mmCIF file of C-alpha atoms in Angstrom:
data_model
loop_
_atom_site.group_PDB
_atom_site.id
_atom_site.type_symbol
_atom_site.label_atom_id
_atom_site.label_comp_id
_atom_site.label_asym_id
_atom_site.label_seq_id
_atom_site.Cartn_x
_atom_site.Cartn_y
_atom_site.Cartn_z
ATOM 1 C CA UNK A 1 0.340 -17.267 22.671
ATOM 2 C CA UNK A 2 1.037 -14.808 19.950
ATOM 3 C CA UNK A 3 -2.830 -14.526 19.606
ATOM 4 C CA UNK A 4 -3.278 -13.907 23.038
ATOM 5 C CA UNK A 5 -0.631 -11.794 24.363
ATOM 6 C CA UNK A 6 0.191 -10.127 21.133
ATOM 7 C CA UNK A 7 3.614 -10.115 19.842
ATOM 8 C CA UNK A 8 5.151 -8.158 22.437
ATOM 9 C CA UNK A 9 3.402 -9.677 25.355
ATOM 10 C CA UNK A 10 4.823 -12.759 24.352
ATOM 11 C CA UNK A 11 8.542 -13.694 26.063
ATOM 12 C CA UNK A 12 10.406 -16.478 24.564
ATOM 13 C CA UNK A 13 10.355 -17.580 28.390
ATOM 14 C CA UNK A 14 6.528 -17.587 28.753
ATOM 15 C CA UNK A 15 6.380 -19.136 25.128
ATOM 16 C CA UNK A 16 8.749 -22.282 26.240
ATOM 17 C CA UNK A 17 6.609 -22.897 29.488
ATOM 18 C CA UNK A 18 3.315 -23.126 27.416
ATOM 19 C CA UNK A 19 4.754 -25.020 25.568
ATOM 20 C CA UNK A 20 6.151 -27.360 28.619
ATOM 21 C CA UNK A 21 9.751 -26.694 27.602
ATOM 22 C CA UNK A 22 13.203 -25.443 28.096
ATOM 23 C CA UNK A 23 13.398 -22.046 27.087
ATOM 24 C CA UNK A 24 17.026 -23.087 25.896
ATOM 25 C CA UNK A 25 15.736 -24.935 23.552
ATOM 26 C CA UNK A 26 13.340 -22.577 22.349
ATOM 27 C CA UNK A 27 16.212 -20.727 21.934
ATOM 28 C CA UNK A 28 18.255 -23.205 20.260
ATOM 29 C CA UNK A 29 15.781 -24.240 17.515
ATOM 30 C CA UNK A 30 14.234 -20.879 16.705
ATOM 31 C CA UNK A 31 16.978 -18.084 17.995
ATOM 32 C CA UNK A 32 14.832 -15.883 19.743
ATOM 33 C CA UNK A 33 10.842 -14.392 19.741
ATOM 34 C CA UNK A 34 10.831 -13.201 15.775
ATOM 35 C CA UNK A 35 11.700 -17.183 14.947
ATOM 36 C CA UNK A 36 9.278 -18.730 16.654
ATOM 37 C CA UNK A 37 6.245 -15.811 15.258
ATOM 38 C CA UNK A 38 8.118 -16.778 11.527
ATOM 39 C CA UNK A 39 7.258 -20.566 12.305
ATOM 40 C CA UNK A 40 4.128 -20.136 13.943
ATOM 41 C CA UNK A 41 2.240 -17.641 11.517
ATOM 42 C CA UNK A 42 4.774 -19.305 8.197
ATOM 43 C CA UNK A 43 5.984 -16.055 7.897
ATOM 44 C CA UNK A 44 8.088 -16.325 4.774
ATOM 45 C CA UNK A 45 10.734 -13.891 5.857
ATOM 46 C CA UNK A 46 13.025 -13.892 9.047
ATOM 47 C CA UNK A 47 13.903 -10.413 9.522
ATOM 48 C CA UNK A 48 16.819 -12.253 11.510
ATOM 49 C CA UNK A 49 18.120 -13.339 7.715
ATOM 50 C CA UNK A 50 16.780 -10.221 5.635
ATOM 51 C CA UNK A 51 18.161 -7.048 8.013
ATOM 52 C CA UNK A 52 21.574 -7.692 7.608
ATOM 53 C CA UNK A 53 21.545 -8.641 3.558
ATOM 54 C CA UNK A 54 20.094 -4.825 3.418
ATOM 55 C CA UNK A 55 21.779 -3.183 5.924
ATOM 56 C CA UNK A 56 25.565 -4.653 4.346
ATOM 57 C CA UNK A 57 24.595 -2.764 1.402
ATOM 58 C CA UNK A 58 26.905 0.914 1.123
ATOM 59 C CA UNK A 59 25.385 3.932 2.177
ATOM 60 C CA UNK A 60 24.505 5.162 -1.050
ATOM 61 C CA UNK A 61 22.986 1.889 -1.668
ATOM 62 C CA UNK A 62 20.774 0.855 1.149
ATOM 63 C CA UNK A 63 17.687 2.038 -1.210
ATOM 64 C CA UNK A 64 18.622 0.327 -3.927
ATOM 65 C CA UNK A 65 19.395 -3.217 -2.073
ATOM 66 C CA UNK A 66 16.157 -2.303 -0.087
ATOM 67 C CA UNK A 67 13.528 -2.161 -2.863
ATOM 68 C CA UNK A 68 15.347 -5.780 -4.189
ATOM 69 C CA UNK A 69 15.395 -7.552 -1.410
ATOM 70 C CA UNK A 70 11.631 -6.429 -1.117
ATOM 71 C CA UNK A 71 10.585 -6.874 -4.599
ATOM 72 C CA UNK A 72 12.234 -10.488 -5.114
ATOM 73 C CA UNK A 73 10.035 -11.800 -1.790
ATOM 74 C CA UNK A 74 6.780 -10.385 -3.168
ATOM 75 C CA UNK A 75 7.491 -11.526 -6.897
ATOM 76 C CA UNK A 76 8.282 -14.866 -5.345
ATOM 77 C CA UNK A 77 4.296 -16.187 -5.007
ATOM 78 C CA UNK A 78 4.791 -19.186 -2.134
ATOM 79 C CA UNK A 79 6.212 -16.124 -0.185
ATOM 80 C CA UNK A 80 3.597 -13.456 -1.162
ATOM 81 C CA UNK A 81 0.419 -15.673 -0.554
ATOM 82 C CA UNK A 82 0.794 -15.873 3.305
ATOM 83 C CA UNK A 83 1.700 -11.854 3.435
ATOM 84 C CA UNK A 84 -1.420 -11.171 1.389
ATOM 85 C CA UNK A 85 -2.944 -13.409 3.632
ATOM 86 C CA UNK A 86 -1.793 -12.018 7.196
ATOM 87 C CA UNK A 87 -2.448 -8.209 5.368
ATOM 88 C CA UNK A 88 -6.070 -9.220 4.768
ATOM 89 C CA UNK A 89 -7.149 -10.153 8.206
ATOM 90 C CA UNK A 90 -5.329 -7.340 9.255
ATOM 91 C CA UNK A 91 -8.234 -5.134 7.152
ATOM 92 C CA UNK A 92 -10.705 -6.752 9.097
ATOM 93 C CA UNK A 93 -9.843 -7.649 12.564
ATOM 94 C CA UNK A 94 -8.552 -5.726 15.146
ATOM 95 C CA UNK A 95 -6.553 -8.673 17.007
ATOM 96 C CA UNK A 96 -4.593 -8.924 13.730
ATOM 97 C CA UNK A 97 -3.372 -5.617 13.104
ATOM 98 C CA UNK A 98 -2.268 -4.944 16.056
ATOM 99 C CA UNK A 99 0.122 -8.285 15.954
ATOM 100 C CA UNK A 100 1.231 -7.039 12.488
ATOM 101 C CA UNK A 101 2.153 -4.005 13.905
ATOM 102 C CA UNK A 102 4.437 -5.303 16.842
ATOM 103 C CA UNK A 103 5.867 -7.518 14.814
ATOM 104 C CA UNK A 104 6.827 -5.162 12.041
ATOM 105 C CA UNK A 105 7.327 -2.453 14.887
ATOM 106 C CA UNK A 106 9.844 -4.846 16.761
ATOM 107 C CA UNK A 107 11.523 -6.833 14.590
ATOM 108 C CA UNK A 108 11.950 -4.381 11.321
ATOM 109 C CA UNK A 109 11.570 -0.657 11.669
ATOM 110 C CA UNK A 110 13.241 -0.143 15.157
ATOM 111 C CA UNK A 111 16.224 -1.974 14.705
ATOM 112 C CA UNK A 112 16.486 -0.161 10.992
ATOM 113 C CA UNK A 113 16.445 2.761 12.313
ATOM 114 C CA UNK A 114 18.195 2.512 15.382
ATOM 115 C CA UNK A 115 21.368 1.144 13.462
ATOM 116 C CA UNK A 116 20.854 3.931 10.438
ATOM 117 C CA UNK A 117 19.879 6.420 12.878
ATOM 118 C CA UNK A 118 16.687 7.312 10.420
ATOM 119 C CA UNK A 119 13.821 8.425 12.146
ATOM 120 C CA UNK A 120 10.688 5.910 12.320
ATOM 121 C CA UNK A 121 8.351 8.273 9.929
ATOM 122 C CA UNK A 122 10.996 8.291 7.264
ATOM 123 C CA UNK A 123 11.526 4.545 7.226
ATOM 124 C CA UNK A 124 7.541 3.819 7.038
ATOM 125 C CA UNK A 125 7.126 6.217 4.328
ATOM 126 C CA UNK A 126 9.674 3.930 2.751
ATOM 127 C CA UNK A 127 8.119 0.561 3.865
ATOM 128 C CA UNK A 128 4.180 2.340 2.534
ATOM 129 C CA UNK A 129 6.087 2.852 -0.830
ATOM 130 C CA UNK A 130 6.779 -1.120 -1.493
ATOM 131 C CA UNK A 131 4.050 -2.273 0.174
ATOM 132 C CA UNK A 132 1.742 -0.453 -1.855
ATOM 133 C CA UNK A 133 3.770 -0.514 -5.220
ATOM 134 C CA UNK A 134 3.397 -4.503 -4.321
ATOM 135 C CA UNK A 135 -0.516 -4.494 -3.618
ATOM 136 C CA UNK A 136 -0.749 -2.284 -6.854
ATOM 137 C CA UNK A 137 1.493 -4.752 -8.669
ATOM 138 C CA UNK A 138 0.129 -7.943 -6.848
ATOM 139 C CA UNK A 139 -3.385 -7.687 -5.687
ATOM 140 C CA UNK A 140 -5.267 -5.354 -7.779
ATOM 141 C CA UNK A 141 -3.152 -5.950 -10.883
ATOM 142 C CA UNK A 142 -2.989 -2.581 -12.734
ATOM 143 C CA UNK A 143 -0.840 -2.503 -16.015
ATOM 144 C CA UNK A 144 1.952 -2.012 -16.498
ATOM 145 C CA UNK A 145 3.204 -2.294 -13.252
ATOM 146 C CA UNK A 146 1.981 -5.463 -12.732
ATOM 147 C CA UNK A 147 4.146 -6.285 -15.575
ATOM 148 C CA UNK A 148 6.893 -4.509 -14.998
ATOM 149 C CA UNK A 149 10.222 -6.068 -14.680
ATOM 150 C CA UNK A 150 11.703 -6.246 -11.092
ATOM 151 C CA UNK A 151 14.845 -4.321 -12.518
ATOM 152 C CA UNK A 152 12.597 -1.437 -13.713
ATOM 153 C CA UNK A 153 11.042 -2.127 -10.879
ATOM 154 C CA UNK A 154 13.995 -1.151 -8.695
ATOM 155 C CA UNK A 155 15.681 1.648 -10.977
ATOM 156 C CA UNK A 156 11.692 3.576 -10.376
ATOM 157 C CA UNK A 157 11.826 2.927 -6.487
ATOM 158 C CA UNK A 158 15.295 2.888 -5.080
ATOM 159 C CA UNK A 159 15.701 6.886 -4.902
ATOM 160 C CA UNK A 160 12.451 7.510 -3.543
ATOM 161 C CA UNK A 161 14.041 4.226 -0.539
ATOM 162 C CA UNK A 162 17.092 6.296 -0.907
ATOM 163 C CA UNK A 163 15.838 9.729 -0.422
ATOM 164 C CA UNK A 164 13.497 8.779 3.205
ATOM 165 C CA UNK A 165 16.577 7.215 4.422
ATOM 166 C CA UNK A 166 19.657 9.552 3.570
ATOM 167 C CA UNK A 167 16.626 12.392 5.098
ATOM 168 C CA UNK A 168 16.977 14.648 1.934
ATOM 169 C CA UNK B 1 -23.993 -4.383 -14.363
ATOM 170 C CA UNK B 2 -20.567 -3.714 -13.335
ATOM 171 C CA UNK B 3 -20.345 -6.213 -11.536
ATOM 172 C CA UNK B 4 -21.745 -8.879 -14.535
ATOM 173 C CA UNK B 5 -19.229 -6.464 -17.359
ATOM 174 C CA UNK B 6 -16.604 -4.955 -15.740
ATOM 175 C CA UNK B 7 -16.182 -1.082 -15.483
ATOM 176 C CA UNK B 8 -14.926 -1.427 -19.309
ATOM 177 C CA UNK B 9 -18.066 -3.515 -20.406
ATOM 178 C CA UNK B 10 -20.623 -1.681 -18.994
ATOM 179 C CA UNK B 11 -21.689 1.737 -21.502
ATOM 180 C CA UNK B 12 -23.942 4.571 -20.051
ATOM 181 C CA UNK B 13 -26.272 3.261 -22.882
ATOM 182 C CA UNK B 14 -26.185 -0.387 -21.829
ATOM 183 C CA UNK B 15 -27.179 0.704 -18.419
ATOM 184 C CA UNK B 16 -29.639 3.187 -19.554
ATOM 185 C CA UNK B 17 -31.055 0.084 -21.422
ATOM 186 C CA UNK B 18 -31.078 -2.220 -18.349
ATOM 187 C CA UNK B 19 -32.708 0.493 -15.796
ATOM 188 C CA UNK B 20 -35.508 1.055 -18.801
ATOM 189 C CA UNK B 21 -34.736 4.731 -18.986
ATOM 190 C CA UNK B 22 -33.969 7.210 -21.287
ATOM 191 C CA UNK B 23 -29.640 7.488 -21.967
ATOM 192 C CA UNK B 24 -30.510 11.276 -21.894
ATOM 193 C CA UNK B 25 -31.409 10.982 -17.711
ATOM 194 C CA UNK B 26 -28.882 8.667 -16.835
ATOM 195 C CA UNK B 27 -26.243 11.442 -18.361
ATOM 196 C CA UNK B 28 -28.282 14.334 -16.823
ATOM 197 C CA UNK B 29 -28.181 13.129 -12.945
ATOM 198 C CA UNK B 30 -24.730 11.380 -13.237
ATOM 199 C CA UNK B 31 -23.125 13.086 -16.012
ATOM 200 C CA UNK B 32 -20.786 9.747 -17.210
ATOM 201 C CA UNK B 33 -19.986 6.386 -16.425
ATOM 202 C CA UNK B 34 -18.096 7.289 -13.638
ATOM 203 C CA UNK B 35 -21.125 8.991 -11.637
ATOM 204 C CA UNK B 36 -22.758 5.883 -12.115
ATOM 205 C CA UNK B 37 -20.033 3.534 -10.697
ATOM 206 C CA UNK B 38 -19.469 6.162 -7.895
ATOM 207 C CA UNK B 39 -22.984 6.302 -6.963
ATOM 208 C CA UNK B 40 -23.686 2.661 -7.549
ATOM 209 C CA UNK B 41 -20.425 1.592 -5.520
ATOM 210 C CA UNK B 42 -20.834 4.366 -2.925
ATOM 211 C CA UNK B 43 -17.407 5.248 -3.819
ATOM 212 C CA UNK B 44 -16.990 8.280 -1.715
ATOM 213 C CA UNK B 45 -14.966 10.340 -4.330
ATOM 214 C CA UNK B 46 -16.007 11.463 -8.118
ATOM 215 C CA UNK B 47 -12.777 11.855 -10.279
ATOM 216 C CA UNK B 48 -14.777 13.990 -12.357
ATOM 217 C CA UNK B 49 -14.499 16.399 -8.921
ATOM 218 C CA UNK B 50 -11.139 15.561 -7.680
ATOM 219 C CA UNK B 51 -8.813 15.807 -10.631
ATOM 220 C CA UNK B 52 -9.676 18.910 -11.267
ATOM 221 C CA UNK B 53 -8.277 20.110 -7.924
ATOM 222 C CA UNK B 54 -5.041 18.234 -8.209
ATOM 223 C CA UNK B 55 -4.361 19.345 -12.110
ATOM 224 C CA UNK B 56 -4.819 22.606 -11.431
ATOM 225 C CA UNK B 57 -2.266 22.954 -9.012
ATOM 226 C CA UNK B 58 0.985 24.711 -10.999
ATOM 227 C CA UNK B 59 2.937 22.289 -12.295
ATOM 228 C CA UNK B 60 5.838 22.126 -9.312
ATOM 229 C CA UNK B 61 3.407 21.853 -6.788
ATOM 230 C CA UNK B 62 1.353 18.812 -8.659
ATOM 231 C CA UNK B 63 2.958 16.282 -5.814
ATOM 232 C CA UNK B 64 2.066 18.171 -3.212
ATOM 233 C CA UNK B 65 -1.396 19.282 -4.004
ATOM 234 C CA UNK B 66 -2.029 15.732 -5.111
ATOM 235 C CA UNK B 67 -0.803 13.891 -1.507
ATOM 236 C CA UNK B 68 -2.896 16.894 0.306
ATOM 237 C CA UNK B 69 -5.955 15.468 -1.601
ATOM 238 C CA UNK B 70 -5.523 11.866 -1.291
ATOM 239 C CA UNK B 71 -4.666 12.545 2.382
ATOM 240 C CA UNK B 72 -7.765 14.440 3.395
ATOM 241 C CA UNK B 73 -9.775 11.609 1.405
ATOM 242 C CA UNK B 74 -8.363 8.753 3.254
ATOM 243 C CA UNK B 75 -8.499 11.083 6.853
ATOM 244 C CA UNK B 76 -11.977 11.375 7.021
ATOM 245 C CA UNK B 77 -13.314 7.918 8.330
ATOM 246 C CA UNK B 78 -16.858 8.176 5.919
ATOM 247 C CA UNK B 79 -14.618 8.302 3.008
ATOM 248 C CA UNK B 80 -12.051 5.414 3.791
ATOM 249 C CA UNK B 81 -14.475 3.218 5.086
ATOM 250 C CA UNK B 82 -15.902 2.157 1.688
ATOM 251 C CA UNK B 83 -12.372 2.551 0.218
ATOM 252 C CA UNK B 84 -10.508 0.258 2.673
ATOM 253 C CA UNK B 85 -13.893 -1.894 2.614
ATOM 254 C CA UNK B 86 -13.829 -2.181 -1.658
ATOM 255 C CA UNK B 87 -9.637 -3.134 -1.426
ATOM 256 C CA UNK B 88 -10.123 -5.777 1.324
ATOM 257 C CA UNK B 89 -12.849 -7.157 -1.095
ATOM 258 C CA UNK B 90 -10.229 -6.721 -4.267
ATOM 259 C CA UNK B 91 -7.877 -8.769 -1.931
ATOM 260 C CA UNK B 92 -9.832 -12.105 -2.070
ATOM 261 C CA UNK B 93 -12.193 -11.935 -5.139
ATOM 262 C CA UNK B 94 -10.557 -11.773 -8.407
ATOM 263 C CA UNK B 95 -14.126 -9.738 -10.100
ATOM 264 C CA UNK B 96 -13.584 -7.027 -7.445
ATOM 265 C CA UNK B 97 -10.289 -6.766 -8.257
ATOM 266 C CA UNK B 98 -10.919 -6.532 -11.848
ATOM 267 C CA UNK B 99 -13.696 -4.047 -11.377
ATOM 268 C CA UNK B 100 -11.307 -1.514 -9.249
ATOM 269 C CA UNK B 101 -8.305 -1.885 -11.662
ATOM 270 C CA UNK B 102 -11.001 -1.187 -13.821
ATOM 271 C CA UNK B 103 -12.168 1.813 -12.499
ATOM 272 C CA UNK B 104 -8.828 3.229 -11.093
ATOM 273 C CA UNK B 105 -7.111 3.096 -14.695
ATOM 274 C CA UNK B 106 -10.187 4.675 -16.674
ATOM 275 C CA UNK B 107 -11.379 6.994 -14.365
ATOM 276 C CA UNK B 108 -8.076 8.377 -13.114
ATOM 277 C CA UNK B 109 -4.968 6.656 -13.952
ATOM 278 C CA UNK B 110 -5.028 7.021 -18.039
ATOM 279 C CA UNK B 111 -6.606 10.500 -17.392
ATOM 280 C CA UNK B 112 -4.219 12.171 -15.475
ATOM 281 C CA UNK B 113 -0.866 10.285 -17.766
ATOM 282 C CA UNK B 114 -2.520 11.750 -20.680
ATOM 283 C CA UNK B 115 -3.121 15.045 -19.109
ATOM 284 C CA UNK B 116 0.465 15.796 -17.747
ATOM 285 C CA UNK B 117 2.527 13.615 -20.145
ATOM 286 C CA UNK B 118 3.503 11.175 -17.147
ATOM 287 C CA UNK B 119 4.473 7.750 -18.101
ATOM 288 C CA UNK B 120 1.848 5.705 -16.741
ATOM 289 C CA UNK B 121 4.145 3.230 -14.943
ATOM 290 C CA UNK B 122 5.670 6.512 -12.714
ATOM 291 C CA UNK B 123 2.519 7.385 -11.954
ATOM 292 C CA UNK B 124 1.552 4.217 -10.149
ATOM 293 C CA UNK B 125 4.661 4.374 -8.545
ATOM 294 C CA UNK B 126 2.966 7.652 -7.139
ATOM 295 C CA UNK B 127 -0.659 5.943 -6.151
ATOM 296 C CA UNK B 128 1.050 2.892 -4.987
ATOM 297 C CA UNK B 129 3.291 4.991 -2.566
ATOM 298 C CA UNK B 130 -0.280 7.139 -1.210
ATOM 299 C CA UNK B 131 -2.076 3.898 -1.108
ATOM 300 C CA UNK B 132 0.876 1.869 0.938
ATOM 301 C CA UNK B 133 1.251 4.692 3.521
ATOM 302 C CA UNK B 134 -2.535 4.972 4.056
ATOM 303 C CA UNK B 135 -2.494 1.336 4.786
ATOM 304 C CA UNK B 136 0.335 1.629 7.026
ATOM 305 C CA UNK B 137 -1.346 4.723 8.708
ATOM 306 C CA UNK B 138 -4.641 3.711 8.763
ATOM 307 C CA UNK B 139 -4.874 -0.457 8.204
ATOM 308 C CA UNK B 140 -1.902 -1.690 10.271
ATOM 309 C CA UNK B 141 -1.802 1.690 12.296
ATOM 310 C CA UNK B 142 1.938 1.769 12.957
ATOM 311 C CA UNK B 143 3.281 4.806 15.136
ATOM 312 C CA UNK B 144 4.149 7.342 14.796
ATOM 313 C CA UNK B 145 2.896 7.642 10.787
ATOM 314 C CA UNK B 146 -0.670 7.011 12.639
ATOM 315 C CA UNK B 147 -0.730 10.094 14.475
ATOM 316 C CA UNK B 148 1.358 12.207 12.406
ATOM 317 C CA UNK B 149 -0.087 15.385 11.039
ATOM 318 C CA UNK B 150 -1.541 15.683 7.436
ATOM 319 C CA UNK B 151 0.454 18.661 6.817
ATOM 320 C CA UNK B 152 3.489 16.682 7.960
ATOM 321 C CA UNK B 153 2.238 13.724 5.871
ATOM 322 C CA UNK B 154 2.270 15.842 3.105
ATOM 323 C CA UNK B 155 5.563 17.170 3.235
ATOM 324 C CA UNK B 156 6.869 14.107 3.372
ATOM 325 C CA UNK B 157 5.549 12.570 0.447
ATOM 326 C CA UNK B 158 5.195 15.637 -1.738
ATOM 327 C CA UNK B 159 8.988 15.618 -3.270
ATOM 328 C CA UNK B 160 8.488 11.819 -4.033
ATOM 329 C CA UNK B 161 5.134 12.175 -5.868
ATOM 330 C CA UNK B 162 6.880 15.382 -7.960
ATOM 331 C CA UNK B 163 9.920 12.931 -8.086
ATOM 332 C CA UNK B 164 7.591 10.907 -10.367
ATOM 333 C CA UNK B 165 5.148 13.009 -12.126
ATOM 334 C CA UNK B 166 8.775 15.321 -13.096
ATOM 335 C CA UNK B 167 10.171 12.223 -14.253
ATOM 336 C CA UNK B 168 13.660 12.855 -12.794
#
């Protein structure tokens, strides 16, 4: 479904009737659309669970709590592997990016910025940051970041979070 | 031969040695190692060239003379091409990761630390941050960072890279 329709195209509604089933129960087991793309691709995160552990941070925190929650998923290798993975096709097919992007689009950077009011360019200057601190880190390996601590890790990053999302 | 020793194994006189010429030509048509690997790899940007322009930039405008190069690089689709191509590669196959991390921390990386006294850790900070949004702009193509302007690229990005190389 996800494949086919891409993320967006995909209602919970239309995603129960393939599937020959009540979309209440749909509902039930996987809350709403971002669940069921979380089971289906073994997404590690549910931006259902992550959003609000980083958005309960204080103001002056959000970049700080931001780069940890971040850092402690991709430092955690059962939960990096499948990211890696989904980022990877994404480099080479077409089909793949585009779901990346309406998931990422729909389920992470509106609602941040909607409910910090910071505007979408700010926020994916902030999400380019960790991603590619964390390929850097992760993928091609280069010392000593690759080594670095996730504390240091955070201390280096969270201003530069901070800075895209207080707009200064 | 960089492939078989790594960017580190492989001398200008080893590969002299293995193409049965003279040292002397090898250094005359591709001046170091680095011409070599960039010709070899088709790597569509000499450090030897490109430093240069960024380290001569006075020294509170470094950031933003540095994103304005890596940004035109990564903007012209001849140039990225073999760039996105070699880091999709680096993403499954352990050698090619080797051989960039290689390449990235001789050529440029331990260069450029040594050069402006930046701790080497702050200054991957600063690649990892160009190399995340260029993903995001160009990989994943999330809006609006994929349509945005270089020159609004740039000024977005600029205070964090000076953030880094300033140390502060």
């Amino acid at each position: 479904m996800f494949a086919d329709k891409g993320f967006d195209g995909a209602s919970l509604r239309a995603i129960a009737r393939a599937a020959g089933v009540d979309p209440a129960l749909v509902h039930h087991y996987f809350g709403n659309k971002e669940g069921v793309f979380v089971a289906a691709m073994r997404f590690p995160v549910n931006p259902a669970e992550l959003l609000p552990k980083v958005m309960s941070a204080e103001p002056g925190r959000v970049g700080e709590q931001f780069a940890r929650e971040f850092i402690a998923i991709w430092d955690d290798p059962d939960k990096r592997a499948p990211i890696v993975a989904m980022l990877r096709t994404a480099m080479t097919n077409e089909r793949a990016a585009a779901l990346m992007r309406e998931f990422v689009t729909s389920a992470l950077l509106d609602r941040v910025a909607a409910a910090r009011d910071v505007p979408l360019l700010r926020l994916q200057a902030a999400v380019g940051q960790l991603v590619g601190v964390m390929i850097v880190r992760h993928v091609i390996r280069v010392e000593p970041l690759a080594s670095a601590s996730p504390e240091e890790l955070v201390e280096l990053l969270a201003p530069t979070l901070q800075r895209y999302i207080d707009g200064s």
